[in-house]
PDB file of C-alpha atoms in Angstrom:
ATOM      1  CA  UNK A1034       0.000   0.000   0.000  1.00  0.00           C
ATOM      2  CA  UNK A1035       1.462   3.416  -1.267  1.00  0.00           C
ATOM      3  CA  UNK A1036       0.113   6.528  -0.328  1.00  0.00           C
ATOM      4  CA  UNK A1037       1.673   9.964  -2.367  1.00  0.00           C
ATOM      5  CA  UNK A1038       1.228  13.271  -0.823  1.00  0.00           C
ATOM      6  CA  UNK A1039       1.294  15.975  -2.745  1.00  0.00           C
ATOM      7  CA  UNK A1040       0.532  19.773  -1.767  1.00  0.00           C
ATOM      8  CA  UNK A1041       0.227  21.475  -5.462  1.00  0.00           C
ATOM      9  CA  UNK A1042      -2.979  19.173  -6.383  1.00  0.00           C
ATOM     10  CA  UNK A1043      -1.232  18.070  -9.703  1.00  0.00           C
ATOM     11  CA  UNK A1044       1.523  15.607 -11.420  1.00  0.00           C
ATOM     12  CA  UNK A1045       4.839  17.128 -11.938  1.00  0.00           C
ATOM     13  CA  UNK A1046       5.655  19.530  -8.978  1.00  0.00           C
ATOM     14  CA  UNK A1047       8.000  22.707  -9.934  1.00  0.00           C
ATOM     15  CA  UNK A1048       8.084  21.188 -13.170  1.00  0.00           C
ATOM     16  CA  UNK A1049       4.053  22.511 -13.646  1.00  0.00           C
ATOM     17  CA  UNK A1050       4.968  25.987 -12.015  1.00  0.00           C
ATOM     18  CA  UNK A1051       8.267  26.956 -14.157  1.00  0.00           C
ATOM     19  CA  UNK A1052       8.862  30.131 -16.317  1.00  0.00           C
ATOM     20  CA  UNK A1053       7.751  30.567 -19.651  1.00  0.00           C
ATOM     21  CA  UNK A1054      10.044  28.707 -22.603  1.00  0.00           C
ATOM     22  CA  UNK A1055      11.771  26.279 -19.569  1.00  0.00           C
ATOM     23  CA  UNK A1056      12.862  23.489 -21.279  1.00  0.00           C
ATOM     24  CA  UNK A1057      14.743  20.104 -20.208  1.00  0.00           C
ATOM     25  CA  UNK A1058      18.666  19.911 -19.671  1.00  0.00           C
ATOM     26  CA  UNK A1059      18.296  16.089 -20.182  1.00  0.00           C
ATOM     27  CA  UNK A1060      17.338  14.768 -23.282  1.00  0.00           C
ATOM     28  CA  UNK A1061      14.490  12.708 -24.154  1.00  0.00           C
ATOM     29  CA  UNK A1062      16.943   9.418 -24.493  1.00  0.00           C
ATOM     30  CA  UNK A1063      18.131   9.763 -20.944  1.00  0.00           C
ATOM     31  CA  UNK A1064      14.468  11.791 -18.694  1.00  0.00           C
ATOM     32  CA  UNK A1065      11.820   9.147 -19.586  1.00  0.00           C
ATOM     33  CA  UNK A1066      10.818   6.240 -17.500  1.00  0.00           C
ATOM     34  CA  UNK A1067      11.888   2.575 -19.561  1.00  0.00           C
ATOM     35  CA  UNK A1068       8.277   1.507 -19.608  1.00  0.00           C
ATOM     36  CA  UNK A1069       7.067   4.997 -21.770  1.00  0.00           C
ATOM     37  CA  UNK A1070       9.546   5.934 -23.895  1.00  0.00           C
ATOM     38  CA  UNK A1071       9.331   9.072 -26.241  1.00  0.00           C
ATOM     39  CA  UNK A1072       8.877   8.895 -29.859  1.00  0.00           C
ATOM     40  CA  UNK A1073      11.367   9.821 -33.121  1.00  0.00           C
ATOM     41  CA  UNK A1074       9.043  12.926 -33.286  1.00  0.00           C
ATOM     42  CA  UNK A1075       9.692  14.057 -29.930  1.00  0.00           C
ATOM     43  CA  UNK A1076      12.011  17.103 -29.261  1.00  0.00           C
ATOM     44  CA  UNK A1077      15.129  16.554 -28.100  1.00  0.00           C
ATOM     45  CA  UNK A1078      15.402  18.403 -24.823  1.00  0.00           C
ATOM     46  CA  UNK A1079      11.070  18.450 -24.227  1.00  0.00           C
ATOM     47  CA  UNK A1080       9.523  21.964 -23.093  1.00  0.00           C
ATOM     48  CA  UNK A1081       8.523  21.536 -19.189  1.00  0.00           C
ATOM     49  CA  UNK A1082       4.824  21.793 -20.683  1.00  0.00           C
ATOM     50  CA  UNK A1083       5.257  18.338 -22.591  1.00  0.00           C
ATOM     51  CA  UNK A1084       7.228  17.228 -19.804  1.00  0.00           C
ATOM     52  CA  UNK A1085       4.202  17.070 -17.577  1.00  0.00           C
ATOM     53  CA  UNK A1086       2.267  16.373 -20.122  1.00  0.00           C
ATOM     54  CA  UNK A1087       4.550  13.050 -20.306  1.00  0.00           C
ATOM     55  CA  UNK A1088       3.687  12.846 -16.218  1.00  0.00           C
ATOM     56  CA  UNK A1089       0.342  12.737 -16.528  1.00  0.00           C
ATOM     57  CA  UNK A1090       0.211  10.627 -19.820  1.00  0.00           C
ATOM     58  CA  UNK A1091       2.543   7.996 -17.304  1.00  0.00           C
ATOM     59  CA  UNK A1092      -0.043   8.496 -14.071  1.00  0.00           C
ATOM     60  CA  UNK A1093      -2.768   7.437 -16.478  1.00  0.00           C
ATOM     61  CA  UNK A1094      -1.111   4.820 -18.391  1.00  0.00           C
ATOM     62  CA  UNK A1095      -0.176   2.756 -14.906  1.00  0.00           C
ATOM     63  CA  UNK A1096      -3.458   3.510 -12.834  1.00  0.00           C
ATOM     64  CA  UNK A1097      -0.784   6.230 -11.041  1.00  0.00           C
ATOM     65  CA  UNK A1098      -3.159   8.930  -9.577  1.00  0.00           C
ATOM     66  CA  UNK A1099      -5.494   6.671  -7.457  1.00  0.00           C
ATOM     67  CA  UNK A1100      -2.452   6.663  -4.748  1.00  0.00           C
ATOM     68  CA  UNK A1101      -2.467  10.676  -4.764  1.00  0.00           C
ATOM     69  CA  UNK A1102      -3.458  12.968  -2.054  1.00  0.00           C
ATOM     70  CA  UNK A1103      -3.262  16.324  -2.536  1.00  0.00           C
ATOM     71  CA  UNK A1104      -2.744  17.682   1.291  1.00  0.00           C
ATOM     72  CA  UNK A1105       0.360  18.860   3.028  1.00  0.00           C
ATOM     73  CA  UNK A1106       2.226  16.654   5.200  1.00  0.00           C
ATOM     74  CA  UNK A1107       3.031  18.703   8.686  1.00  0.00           C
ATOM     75  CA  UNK A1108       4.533  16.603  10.805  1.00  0.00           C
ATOM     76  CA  UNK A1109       6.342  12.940  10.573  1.00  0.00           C
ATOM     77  CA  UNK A1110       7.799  10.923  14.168  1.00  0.00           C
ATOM     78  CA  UNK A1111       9.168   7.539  14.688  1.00  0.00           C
ATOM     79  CA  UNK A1112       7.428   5.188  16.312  1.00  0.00           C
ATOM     80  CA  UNK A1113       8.368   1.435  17.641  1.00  0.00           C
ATOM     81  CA  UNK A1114       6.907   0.156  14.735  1.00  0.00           C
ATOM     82  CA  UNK A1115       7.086   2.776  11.909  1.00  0.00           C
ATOM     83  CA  UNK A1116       6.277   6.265  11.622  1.00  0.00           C
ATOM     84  CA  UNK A1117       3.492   8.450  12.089  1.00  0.00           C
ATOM     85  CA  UNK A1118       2.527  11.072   9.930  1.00  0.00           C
ATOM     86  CA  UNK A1119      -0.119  14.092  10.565  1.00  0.00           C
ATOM     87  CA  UNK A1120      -1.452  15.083   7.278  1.00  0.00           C
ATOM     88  CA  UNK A1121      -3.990  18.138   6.396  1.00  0.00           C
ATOM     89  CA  UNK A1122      -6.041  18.484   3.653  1.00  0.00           C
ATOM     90  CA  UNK A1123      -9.015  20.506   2.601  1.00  0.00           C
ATOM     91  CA  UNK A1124     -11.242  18.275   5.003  1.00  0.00           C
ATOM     92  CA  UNK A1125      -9.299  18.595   8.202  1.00  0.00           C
ATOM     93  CA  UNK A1126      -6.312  16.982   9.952  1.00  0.00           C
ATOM     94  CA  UNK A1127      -5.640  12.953  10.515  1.00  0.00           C
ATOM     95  CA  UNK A1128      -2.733  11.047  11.645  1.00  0.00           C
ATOM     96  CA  UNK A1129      -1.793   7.794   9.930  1.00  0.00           C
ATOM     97  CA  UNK A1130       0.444   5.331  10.646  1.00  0.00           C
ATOM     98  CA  UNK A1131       3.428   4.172   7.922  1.00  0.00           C
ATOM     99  CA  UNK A1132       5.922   1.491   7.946  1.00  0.00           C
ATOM    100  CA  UNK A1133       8.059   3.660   5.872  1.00  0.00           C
ATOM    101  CA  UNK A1134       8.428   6.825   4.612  1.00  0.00           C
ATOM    102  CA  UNK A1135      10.077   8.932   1.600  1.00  0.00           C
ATOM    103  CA  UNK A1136      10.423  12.518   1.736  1.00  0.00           C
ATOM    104  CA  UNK A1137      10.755  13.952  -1.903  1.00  0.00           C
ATOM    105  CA  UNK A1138      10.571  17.483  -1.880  1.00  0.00           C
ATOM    106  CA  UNK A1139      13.215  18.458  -4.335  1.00  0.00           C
ATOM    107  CA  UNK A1140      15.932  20.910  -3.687  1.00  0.00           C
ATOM    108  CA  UNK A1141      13.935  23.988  -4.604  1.00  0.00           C
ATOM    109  CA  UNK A1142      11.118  24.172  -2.144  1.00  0.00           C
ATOM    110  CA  UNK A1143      12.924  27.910  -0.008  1.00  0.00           C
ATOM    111  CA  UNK A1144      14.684  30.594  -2.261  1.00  0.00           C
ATOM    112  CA  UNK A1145      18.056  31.843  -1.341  1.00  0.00           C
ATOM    113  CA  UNK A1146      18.455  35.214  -1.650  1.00  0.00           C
ATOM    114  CA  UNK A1147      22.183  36.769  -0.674  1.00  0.00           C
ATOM    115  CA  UNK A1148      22.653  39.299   1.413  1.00  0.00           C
ATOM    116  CA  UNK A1149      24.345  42.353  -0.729  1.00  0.00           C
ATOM    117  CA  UNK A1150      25.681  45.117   1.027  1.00  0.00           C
ATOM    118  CA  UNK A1151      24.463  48.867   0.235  1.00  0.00           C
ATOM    119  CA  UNK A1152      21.263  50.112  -1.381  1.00  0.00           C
ATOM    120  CA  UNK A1153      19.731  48.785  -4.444  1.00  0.00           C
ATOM    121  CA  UNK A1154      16.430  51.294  -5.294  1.00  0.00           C
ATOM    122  CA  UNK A1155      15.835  48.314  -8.314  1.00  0.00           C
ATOM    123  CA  UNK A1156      13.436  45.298  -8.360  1.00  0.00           C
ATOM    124  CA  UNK A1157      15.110  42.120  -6.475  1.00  0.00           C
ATOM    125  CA  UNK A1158      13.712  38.862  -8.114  1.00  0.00           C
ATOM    126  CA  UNK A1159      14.573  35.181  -7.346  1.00  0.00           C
ATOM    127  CA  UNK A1160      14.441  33.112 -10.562  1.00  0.00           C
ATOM    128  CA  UNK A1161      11.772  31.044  -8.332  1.00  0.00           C
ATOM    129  CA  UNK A1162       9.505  34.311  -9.063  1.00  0.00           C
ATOM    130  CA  UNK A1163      10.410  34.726 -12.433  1.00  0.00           C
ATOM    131  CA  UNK A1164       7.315  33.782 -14.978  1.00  0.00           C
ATOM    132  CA  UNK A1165       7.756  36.119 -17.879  1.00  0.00           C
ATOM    133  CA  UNK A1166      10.590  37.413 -19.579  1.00  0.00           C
ATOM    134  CA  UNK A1167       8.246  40.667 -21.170  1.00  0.00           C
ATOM    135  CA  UNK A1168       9.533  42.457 -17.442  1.00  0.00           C
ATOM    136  CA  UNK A1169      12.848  42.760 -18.537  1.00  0.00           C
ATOM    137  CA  UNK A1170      12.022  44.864 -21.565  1.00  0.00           C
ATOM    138  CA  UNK A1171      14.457  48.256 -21.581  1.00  0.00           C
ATOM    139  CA  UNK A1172      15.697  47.370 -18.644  1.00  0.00           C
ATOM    140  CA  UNK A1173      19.509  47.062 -17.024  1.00  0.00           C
ATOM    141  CA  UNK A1174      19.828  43.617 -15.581  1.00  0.00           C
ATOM    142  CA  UNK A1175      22.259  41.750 -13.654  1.00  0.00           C
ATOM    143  CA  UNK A1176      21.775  37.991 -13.211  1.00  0.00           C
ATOM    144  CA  UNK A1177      23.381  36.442  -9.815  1.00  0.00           C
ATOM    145  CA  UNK A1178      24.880  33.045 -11.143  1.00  0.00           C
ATOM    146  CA  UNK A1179      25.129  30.768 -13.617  1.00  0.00           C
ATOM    147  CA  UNK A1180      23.421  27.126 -13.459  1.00  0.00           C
ATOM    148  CA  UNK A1181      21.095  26.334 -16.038  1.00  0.00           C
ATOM    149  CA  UNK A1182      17.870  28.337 -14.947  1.00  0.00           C
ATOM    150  CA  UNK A1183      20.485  31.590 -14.599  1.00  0.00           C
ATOM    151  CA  UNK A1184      21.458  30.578 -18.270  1.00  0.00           C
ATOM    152  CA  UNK A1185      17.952  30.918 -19.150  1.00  0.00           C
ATOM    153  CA  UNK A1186      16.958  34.044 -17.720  1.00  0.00           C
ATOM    154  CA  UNK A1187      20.145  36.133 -19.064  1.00  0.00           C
ATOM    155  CA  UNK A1188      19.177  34.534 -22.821  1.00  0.00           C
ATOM    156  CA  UNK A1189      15.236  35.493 -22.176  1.00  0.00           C
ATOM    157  CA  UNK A1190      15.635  38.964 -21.119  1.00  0.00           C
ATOM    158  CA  UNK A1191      18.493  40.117 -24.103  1.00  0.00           C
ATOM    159  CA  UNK A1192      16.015  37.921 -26.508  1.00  0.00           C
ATOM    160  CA  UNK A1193      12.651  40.259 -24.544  1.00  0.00           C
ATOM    161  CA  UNK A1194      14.607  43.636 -25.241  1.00  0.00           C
ATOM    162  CA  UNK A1195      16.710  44.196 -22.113  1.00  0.00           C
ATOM    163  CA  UNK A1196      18.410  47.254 -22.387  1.00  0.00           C
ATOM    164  CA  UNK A1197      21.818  45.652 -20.636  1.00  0.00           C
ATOM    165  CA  UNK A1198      22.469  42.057 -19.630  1.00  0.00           C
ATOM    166  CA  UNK A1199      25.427  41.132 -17.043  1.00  0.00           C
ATOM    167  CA  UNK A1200      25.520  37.269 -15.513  1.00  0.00           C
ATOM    168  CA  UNK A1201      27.620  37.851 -12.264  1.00  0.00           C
ATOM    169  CA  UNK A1202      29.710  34.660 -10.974  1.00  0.00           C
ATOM    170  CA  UNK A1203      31.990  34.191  -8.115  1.00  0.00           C
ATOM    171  CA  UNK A1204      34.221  32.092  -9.756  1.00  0.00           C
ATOM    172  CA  UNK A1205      35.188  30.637 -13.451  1.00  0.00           C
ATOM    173  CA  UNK A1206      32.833  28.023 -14.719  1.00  0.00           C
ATOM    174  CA  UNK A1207      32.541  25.715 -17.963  1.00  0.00           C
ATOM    175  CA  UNK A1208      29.506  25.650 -20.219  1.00  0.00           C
ATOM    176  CA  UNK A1209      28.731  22.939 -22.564  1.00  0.00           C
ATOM    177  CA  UNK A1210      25.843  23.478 -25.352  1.00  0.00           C
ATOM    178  CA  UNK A1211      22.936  20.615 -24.464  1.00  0.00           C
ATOM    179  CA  UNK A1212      23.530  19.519 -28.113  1.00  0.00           C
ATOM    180  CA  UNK A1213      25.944  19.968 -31.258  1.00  0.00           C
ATOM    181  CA  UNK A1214      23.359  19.600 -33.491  1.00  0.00           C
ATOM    182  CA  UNK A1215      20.310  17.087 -34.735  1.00  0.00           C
ATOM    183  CA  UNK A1216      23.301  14.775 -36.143  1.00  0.00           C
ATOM    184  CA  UNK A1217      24.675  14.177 -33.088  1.00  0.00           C
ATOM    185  CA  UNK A1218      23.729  12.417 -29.759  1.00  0.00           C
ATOM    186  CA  UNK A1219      22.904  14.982 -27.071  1.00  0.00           C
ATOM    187  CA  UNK A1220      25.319  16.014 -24.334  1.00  0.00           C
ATOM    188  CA  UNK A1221      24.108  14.026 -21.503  1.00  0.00           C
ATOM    189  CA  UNK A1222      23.776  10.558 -24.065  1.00  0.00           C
ATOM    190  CA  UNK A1223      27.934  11.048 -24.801  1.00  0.00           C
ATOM    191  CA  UNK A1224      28.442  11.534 -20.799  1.00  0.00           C
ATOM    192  CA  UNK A1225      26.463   8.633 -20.209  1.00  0.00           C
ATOM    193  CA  UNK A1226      27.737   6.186 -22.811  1.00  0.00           C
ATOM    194  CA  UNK A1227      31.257   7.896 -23.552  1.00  0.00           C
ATOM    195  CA  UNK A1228      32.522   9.476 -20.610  1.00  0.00           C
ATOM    196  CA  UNK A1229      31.203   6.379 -18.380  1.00  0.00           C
ATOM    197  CA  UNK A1230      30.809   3.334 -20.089  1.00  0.00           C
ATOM    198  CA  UNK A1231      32.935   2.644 -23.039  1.00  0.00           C
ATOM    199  CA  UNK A1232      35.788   2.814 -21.858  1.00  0.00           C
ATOM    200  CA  UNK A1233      34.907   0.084 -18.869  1.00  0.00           C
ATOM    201  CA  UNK A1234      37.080  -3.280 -18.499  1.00  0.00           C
ATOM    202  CA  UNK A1235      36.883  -6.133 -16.028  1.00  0.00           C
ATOM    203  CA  UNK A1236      40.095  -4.879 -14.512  1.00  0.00           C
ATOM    204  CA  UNK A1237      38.412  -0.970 -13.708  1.00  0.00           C
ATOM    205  CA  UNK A1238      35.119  -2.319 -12.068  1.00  0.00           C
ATOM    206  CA  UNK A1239      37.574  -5.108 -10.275  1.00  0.00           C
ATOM    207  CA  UNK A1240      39.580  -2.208  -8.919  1.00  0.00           C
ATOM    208  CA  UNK A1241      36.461   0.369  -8.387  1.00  0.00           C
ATOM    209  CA  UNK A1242      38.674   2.572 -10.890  1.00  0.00           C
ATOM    210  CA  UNK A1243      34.877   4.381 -11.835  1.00  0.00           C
ATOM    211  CA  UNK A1244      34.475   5.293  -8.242  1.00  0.00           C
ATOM    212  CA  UNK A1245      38.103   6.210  -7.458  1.00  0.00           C
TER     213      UNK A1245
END
């Protein structure tokens, strides 16, 4: 027996709140499940959209959304036998009992804003805010890092018709296009089957050489 709590009322989490033109860093060889794969026709790296569209097509397929709740979980504490868990919904509060729990939250539940010294009389946005790139337009902008999401928002607001676009970064960093093109295997396919597998003998799993 499986129970899955989930607080947004809906299949795929931040994935089903993201800004607009968010797309995949894994490609569509490497994200699905094994038991639904993606068709030829299917984009490479998949728009969030038909990302959870692909979460929802999965729920269905495998009688998935029968085991959902949507309610918040408040509280969880060990018992001698399991756990206990005090969940609230729209109908009130209960406590249940578990023999196990998994607490899947993702990293990205609290925004981290740093603390910058002096005055800033400008709008202060975390990327966790950010829905629309059309804000941007004529304005100066500075964007605080550079993962993948920080990527996106310096390329959506010089594409929107930012008047000035800086990406600020503590330190040096590398980045690697997704893909070299539709006649080669995406980035994360060559890291997965290059840079970890082909070049695997008896002797380097013997010795752990992967690991080391």
């Amino acid at each position: 027996e499986v129970l899955i709590v989930e607080k947004t009322g809906h299949i795929g989490g931040v994935f089903a709140d993201a800004y607009e033109g968010a797309r995949q860093v894994s490609s569509k060889y490497i994200t699905p499940y094994s038991d639904l794969r993606l068709g030829p026709d299917a984009e490479s790296h998949q728009s969030l959209d038909a990302y959870v569209a692909y979460l929802e097509a999965y729920a269905d397929r495998y009688d998935l959304k029968r085991y959902v709740r949507t309610a918040t979980v408040v509280d969880v504490s060990k018992t001698r036998r399991g756990y206990r868990a005090t969940i609230r919904d729209g109908r009130g509060t209960t406590v249940e009992a578990f023999d196990r729990v998994a607490v899947c939250s993702g990293l990205h539940q609290a925004p981290k804003v740093p603390a910058i010294p002096g005055s800033f009389t400008g709008r202060l946005l975390h990327s966790q805010d950010f829905k629309d790139p059309s804000l941007f337009k004529d304005q100066r902008v500075v964007v605080v890092g550079c993962g993948e999401t920080a990527f996106d928002v310096a390329h959506a607001a010089a594409a929107t018709g930012a008047a000035h676009v800086t990406l600020s970064t503590r330190r040096g960093f590398v980045s690697v296009p997704e893909s070299f093109g539709e006649d080669f295997a995406p980035l994360d396919c060559l890291i997965a089957n290059c840079g970890t597998h082909c070049w695997e003998s008896s002797w380097s799993r013997r010795v752990g050489f992967h690991w080391w």
